mmCIF file of C-alpha atoms in Angstrom:
data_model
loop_
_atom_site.group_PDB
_atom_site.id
_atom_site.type_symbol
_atom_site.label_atom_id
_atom_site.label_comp_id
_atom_site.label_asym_id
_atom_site.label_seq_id
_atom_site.Cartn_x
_atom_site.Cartn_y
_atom_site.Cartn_z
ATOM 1 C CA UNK A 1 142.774 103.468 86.738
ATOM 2 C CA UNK A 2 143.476 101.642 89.961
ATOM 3 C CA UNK A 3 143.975 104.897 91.929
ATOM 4 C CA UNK A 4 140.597 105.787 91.167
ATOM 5 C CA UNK A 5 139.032 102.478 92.413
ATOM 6 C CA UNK A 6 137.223 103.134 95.794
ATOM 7 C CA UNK A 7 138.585 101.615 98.773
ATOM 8 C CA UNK A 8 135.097 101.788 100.382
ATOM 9 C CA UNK A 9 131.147 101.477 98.889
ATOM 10 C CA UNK A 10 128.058 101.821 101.540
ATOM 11 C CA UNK A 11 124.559 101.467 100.191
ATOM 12 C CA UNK A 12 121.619 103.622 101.785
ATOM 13 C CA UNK A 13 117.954 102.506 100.928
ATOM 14 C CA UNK A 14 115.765 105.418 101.569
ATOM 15 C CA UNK A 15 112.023 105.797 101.731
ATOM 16 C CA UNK A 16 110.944 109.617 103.305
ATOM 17 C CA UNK A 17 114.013 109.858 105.123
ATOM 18 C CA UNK A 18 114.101 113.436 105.308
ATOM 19 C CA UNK A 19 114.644 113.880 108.775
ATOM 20 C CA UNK A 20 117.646 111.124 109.380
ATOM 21 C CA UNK A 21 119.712 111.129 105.317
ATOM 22 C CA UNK A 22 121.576 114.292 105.962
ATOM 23 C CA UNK A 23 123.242 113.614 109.440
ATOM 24 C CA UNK A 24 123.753 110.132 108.221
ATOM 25 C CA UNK A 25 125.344 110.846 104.974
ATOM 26 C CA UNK A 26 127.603 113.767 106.315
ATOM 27 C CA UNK A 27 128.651 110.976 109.536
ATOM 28 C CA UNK A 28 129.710 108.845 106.880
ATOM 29 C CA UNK A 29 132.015 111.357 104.638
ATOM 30 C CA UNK A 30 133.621 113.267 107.868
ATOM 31 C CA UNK A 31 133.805 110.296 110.331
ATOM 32 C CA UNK A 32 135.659 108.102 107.576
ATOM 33 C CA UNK A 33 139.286 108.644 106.865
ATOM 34 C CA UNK A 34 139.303 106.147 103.789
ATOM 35 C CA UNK A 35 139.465 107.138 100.366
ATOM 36 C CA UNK A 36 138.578 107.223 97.461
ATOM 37 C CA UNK A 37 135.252 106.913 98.736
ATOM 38 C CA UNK A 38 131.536 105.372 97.105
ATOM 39 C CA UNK A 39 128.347 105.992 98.618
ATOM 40 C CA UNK A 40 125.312 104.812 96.876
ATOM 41 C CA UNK A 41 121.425 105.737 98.072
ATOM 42 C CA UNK A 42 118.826 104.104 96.004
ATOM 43 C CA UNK A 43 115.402 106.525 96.959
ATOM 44 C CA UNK A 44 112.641 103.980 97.071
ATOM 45 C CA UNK A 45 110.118 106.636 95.223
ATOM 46 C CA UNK A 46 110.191 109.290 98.446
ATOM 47 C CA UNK A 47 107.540 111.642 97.755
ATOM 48 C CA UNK A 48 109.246 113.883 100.984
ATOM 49 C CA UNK A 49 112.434 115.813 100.639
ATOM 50 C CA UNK A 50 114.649 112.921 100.372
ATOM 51 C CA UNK A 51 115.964 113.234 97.625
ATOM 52 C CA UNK A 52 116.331 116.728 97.315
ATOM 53 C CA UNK A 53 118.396 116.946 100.268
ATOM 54 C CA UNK A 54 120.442 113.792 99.062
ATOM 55 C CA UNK A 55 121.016 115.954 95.966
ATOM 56 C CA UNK A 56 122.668 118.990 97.848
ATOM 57 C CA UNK A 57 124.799 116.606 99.616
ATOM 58 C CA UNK A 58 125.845 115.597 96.553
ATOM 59 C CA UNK A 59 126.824 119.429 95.452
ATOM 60 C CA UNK A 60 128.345 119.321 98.608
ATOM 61 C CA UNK A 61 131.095 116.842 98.432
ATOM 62 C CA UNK A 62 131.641 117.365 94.261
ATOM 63 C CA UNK A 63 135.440 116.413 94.992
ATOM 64 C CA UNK A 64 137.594 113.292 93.347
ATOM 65 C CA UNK A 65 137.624 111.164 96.453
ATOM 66 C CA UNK A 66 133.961 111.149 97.578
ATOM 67 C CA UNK A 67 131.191 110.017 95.123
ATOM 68 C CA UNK A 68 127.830 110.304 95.630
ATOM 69 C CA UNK A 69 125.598 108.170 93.077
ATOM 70 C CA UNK A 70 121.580 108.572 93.735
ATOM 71 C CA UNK A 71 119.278 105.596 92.370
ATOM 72 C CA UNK A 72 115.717 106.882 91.999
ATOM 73 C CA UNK A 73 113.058 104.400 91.877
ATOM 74 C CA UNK A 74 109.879 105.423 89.982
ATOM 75 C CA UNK A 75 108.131 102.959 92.741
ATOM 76 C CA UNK A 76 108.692 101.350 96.215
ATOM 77 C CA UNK A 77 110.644 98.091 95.528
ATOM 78 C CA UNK A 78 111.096 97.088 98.960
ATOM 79 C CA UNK A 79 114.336 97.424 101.237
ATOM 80 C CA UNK A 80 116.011 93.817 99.593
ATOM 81 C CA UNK A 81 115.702 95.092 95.486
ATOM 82 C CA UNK A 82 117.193 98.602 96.596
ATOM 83 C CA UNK A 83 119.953 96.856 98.075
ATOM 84 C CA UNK A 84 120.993 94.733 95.403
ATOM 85 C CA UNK A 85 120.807 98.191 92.891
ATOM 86 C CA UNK A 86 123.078 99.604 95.150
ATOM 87 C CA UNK A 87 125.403 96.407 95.088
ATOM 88 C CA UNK A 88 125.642 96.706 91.313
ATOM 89 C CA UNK A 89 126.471 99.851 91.348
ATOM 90 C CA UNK A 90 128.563 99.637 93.758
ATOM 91 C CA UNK A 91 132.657 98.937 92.818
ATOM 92 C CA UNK A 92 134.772 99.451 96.576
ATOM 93 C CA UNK A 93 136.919 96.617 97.814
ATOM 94 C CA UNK A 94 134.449 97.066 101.066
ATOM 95 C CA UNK A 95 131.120 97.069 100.621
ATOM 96 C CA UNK A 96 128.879 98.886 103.885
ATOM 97 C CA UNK A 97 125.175 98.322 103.786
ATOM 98 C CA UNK A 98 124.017 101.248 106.255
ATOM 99 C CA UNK A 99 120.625 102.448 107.222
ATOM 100 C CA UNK A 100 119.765 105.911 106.554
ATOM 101 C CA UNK A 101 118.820 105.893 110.181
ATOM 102 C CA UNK A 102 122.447 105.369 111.180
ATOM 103 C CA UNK A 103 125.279 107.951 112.353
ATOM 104 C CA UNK A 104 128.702 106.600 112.734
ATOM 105 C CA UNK A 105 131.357 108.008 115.025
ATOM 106 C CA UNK A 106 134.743 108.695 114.081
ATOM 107 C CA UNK A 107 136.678 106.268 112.461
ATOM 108 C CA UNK A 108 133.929 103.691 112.985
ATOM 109 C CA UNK A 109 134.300 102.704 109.427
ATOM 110 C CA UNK A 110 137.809 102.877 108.859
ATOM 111 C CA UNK A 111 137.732 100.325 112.924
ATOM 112 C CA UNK A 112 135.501 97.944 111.069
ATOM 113 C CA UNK A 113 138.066 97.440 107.702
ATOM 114 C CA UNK A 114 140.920 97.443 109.989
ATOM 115 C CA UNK A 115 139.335 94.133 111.739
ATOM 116 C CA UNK A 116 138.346 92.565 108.422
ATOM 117 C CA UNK A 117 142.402 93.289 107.000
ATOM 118 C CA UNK A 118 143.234 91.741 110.338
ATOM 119 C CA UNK A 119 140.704 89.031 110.255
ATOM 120 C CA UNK A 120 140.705 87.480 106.762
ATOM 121 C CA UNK A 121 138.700 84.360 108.067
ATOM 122 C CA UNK A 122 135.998 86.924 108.905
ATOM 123 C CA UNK A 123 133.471 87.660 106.005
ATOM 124 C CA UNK A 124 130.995 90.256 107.901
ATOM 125 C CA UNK A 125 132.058 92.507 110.702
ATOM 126 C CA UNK A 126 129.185 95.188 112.872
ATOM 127 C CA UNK A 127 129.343 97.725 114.977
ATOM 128 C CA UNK A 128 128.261 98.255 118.786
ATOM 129 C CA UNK A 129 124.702 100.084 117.870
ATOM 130 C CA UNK A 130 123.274 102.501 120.261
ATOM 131 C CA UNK A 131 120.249 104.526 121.033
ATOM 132 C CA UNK A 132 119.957 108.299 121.033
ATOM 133 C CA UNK A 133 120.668 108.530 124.594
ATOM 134 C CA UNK A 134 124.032 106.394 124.135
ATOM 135 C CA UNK A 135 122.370 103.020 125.787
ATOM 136 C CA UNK A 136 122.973 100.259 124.290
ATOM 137 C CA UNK A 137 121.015 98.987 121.865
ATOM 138 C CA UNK A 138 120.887 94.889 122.088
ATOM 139 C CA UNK A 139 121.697 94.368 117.794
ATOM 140 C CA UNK A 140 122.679 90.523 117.764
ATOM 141 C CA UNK A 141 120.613 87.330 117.616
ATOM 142 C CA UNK A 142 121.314 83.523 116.749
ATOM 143 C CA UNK A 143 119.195 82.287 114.219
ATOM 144 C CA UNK A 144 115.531 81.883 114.609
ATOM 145 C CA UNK A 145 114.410 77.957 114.899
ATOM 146 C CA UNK A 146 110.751 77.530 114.625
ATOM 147 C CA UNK A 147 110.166 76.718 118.419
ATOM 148 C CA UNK A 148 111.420 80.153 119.114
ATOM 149 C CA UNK A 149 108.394 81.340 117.990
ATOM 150 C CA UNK A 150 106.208 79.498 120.134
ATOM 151 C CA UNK A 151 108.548 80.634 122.852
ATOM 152 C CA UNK A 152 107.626 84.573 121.854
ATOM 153 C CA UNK A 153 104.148 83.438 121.357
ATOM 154 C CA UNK A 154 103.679 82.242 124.700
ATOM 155 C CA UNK A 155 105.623 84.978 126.304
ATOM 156 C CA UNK A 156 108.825 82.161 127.412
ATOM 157 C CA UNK A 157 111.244 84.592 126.799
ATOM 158 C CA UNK A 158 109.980 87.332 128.494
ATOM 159 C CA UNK A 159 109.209 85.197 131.229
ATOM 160 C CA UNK A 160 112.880 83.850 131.228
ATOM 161 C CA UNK A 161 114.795 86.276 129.826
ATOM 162 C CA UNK A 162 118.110 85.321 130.973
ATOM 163 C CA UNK A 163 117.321 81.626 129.962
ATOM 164 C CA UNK A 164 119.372 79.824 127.092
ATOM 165 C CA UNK A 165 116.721 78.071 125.937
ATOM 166 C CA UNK A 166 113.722 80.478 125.835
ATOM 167 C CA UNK A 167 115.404 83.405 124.785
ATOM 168 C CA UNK A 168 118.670 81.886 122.765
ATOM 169 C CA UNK A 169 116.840 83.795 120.036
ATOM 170 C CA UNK A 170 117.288 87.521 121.239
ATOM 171 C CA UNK A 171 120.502 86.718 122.840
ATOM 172 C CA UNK A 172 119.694 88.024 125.988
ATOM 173 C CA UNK A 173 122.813 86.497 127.844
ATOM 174 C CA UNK A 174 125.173 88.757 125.771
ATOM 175 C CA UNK A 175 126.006 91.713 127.108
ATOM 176 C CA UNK A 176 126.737 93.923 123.605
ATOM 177 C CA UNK A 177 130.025 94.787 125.186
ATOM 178 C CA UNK A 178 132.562 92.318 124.012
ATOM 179 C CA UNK A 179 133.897 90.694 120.131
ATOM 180 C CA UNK A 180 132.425 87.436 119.573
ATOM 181 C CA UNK A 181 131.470 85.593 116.753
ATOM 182 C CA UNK A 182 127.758 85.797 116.295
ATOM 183 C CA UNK A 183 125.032 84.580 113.633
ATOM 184 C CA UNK A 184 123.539 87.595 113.234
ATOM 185 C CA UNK A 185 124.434 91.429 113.920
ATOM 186 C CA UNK A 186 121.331 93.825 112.706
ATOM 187 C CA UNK A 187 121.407 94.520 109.263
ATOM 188 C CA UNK A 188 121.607 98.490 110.073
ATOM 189 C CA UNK A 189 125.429 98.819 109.542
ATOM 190 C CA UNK A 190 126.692 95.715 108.099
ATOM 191 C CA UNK A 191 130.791 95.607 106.351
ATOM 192 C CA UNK A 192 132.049 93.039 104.088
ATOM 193 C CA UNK A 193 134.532 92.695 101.826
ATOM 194 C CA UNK A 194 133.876 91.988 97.774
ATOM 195 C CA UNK A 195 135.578 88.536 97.845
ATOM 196 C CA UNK A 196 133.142 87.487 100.569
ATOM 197 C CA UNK A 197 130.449 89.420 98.500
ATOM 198 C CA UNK A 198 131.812 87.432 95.084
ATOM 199 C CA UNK A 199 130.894 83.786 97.199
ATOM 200 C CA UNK A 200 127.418 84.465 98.253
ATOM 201 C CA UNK A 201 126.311 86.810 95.628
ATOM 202 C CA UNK A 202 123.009 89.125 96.561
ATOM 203 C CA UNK A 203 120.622 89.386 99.137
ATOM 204 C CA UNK A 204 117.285 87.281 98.456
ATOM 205 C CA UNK A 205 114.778 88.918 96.804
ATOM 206 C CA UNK A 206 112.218 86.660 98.131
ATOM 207 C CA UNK A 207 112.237 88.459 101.633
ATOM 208 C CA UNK A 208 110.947 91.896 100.671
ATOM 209 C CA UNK A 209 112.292 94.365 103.962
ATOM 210 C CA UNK A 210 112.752 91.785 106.529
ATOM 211 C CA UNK A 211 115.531 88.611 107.250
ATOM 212 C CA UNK A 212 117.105 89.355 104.080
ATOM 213 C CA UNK A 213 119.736 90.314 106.314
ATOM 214 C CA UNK A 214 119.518 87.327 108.191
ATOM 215 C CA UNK A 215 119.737 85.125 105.281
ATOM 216 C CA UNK A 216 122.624 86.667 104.168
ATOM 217 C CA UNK A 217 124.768 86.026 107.220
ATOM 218 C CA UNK A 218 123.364 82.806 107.296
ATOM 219 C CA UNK A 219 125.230 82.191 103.571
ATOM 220 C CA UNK A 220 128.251 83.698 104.465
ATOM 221 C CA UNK A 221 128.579 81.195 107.393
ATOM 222 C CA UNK A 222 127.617 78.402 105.346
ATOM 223 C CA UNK A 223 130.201 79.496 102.772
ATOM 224 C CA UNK A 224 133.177 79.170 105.496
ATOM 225 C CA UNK A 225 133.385 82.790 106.834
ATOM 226 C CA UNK A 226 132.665 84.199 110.168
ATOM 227 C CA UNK A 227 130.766 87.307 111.376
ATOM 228 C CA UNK A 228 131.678 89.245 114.182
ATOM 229 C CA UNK A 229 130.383 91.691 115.779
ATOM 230 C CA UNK A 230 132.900 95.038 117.189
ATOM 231 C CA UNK A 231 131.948 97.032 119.882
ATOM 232 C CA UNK A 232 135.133 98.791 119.638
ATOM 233 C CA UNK A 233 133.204 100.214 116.240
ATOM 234 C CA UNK A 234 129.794 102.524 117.053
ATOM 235 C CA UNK A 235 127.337 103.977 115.784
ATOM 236 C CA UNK A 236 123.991 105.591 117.047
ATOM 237 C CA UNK A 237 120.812 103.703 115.986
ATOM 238 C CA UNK A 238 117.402 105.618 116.158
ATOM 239 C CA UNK A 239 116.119 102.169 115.839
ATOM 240 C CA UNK A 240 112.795 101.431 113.604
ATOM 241 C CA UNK A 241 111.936 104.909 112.011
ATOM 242 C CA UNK A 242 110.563 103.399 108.686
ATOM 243 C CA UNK A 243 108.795 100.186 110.438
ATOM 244 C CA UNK A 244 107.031 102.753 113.398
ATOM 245 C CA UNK A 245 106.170 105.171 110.452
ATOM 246 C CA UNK A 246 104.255 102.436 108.486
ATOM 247 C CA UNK A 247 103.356 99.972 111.095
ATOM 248 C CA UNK A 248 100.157 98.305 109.997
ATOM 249 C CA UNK A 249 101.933 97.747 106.218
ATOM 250 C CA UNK A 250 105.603 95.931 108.292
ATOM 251 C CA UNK A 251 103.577 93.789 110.742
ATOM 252 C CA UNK A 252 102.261 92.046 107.374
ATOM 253 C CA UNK A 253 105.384 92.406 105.525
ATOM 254 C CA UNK A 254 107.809 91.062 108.800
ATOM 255 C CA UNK A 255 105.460 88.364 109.295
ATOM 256 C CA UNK A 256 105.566 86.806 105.665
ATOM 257 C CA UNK A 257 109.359 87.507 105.385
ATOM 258 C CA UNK A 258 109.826 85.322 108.762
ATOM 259 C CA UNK A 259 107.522 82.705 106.929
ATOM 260 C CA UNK A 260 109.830 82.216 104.219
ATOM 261 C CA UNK A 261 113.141 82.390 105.948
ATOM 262 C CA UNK A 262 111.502 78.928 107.438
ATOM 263 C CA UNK A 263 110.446 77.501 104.346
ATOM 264 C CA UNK A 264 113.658 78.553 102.685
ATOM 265 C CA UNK A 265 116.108 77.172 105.485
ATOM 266 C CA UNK A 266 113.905 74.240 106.803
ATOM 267 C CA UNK A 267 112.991 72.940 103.007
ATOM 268 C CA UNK A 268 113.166 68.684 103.733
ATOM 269 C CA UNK A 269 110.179 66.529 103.117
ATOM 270 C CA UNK A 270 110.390 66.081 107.456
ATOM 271 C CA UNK A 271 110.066 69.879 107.903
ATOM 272 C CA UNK A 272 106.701 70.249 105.815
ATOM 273 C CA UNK A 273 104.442 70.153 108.914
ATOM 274 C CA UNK A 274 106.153 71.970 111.512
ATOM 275 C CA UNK A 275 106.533 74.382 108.723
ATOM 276 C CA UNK A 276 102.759 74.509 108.256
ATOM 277 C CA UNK A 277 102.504 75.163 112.058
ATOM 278 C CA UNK A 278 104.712 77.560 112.787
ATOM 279 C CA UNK A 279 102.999 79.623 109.599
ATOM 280 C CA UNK A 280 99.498 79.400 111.114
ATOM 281 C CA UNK A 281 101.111 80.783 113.996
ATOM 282 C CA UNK A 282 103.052 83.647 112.799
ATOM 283 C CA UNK A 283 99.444 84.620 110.526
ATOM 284 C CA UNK A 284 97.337 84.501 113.114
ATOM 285 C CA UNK A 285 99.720 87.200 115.259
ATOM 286 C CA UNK A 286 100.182 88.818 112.300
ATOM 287 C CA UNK A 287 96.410 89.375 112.271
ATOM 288 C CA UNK A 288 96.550 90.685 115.753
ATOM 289 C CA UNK A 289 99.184 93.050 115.861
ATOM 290 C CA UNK A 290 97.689 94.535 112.968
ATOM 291 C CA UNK A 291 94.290 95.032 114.453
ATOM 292 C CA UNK A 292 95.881 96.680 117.148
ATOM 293 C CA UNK A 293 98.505 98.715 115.019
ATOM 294 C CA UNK A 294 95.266 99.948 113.415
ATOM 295 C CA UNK A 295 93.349 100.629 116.578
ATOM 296 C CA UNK A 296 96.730 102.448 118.203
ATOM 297 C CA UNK A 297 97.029 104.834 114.670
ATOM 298 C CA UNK A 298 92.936 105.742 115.105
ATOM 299 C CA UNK A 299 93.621 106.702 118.560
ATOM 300 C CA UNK A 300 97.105 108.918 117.893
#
């Protein structure tokens, strides 16, 4: 029956979240007014308590307006493949792609519908994200072009980092404090709405963890919608606790994802050997931070 439809789906990928599922998942059920209400974690073969705890949560909330639905995977299919199983499962009007990482405050949620309702040009919407201490936590970018690389490479932006052109990347002449329209908020807590969902379709399955997110704001622009981001909206982000946890294995998987973001979005005959460049480039730090993610985890 319609009643019965929810009004709200968020999908969680997990992968030995032990420590951050619980707050996150009981944030989400008593800091969210809207019901009936879907949440979705696809386990991405945990071998901690994860699921366990995911499990009790779910004996926990056994009531008609909050569903829990747990996905496990028999092996680690990456962050983008666990998505899209949760967005098949999933059946709400809105559709919340959260990190397990996440805690929302009150009525963060219910803030971030309210602007889509309000906004129908608007396909994405994102909270204000900040760190443990209640800082905030910088969560927007433009776009990456292939000379901001060279500009990170070189150490431009760092350099400059209030300058337009060597840090337009990281955005670091937006203060996080006000709504604007932006290219892309951080995937961590991410809202849109199933018609905007119905004209891009699913993340991209060839960007295993990383700028899958990216992508997918970059399809909802091209498809005539807008994404905002909502500082009126928060959430606490303890930023990074899957890539820190397995650094040496996300410097090689961040690298290749930012590879073919490039070669996806820069495809023309013209773009071939800039394309070729900028790869060398990104392998050849790839190879470095990884020696020295290696020589960091022999010396914890």
């Amino acid at each position: 029956m319609e009643a019965h439809i929810p009004e709200l789906s968020v999908i969680i990928v997990t992968y030995n979240h032990s420590a951050e599922i619980q707050p996150c998942l009981t944030a989400v059920v008593q800091n969210t007014k809207l019901r009936p209400l879907q949440i979705i974690v696809v386990d991405n073969a945990s071998d901690d308590d994860t699921v366990d705890i995911v499990r009790q949560i779910t004996r926990d909330y056994v009531e008609e307006e909050v569903t829990v639905v747990l996905s496990k995977n028999s092996r680690n299919l990456g962050y983008t493949k666990a998505v899209n199983q949760g967005l098949q499962k999933a059946t709400g009007k809105f559709l919340l792609l959260l990190n397990p990482d996440v805690v929302v405050f009150p009525n963060t949620i219910d803030k971030l519908i309210s602007f889509l309702q309000n906004h129908p040009d608007c396909s994405v919407a994102a909270p204000q994200l900040l760190f443990p201490n209640f800082q905030i936590q910088p969560s927007c970018r433009r776009f990456p072009r292939r000379r901001d690389v060279l500009y990170e490479i070189l150490g431009l932006n760092r350099i400059f980092p209030r300058s337009s052109q060597f840090n337009s990347w990281k955005m670091a002449d937006f203060d996080h404090c006000h709504t604007r329209k932006v290219d892309q908020p951080q995937g961590a807590c991410l809202l849109t709405t199933r018609a905007a969902f119905a004209q891009v379709g699913y993340l991209d399955e060839r960007f295993r963890m990383f700028f899958s997110d990216v992508d997918w704001c970059k399809r909802f622009i091209e498809a005539g919608g807008k994404v905002v981001f909502y500082p009126e909206a928060k959430a606490i982000h303890r930023k990074g606790t899957s890539v820190y946890r397995y650094r040496r294995r996300m410097v090689w998987i961040s690298h290749w994802d930012f590879i073919r973001y490039f070669w996806k979005h820069y495809p023309k005959v013209r773009s071939f050997l800039p394309n070729i460049l900028v790869s060398g480039l990104l392998l050849k730090t790839g190879i470095i931070r990884w020696i020295f993610a290696r020589a960091s985890r022999k010396t914890q």
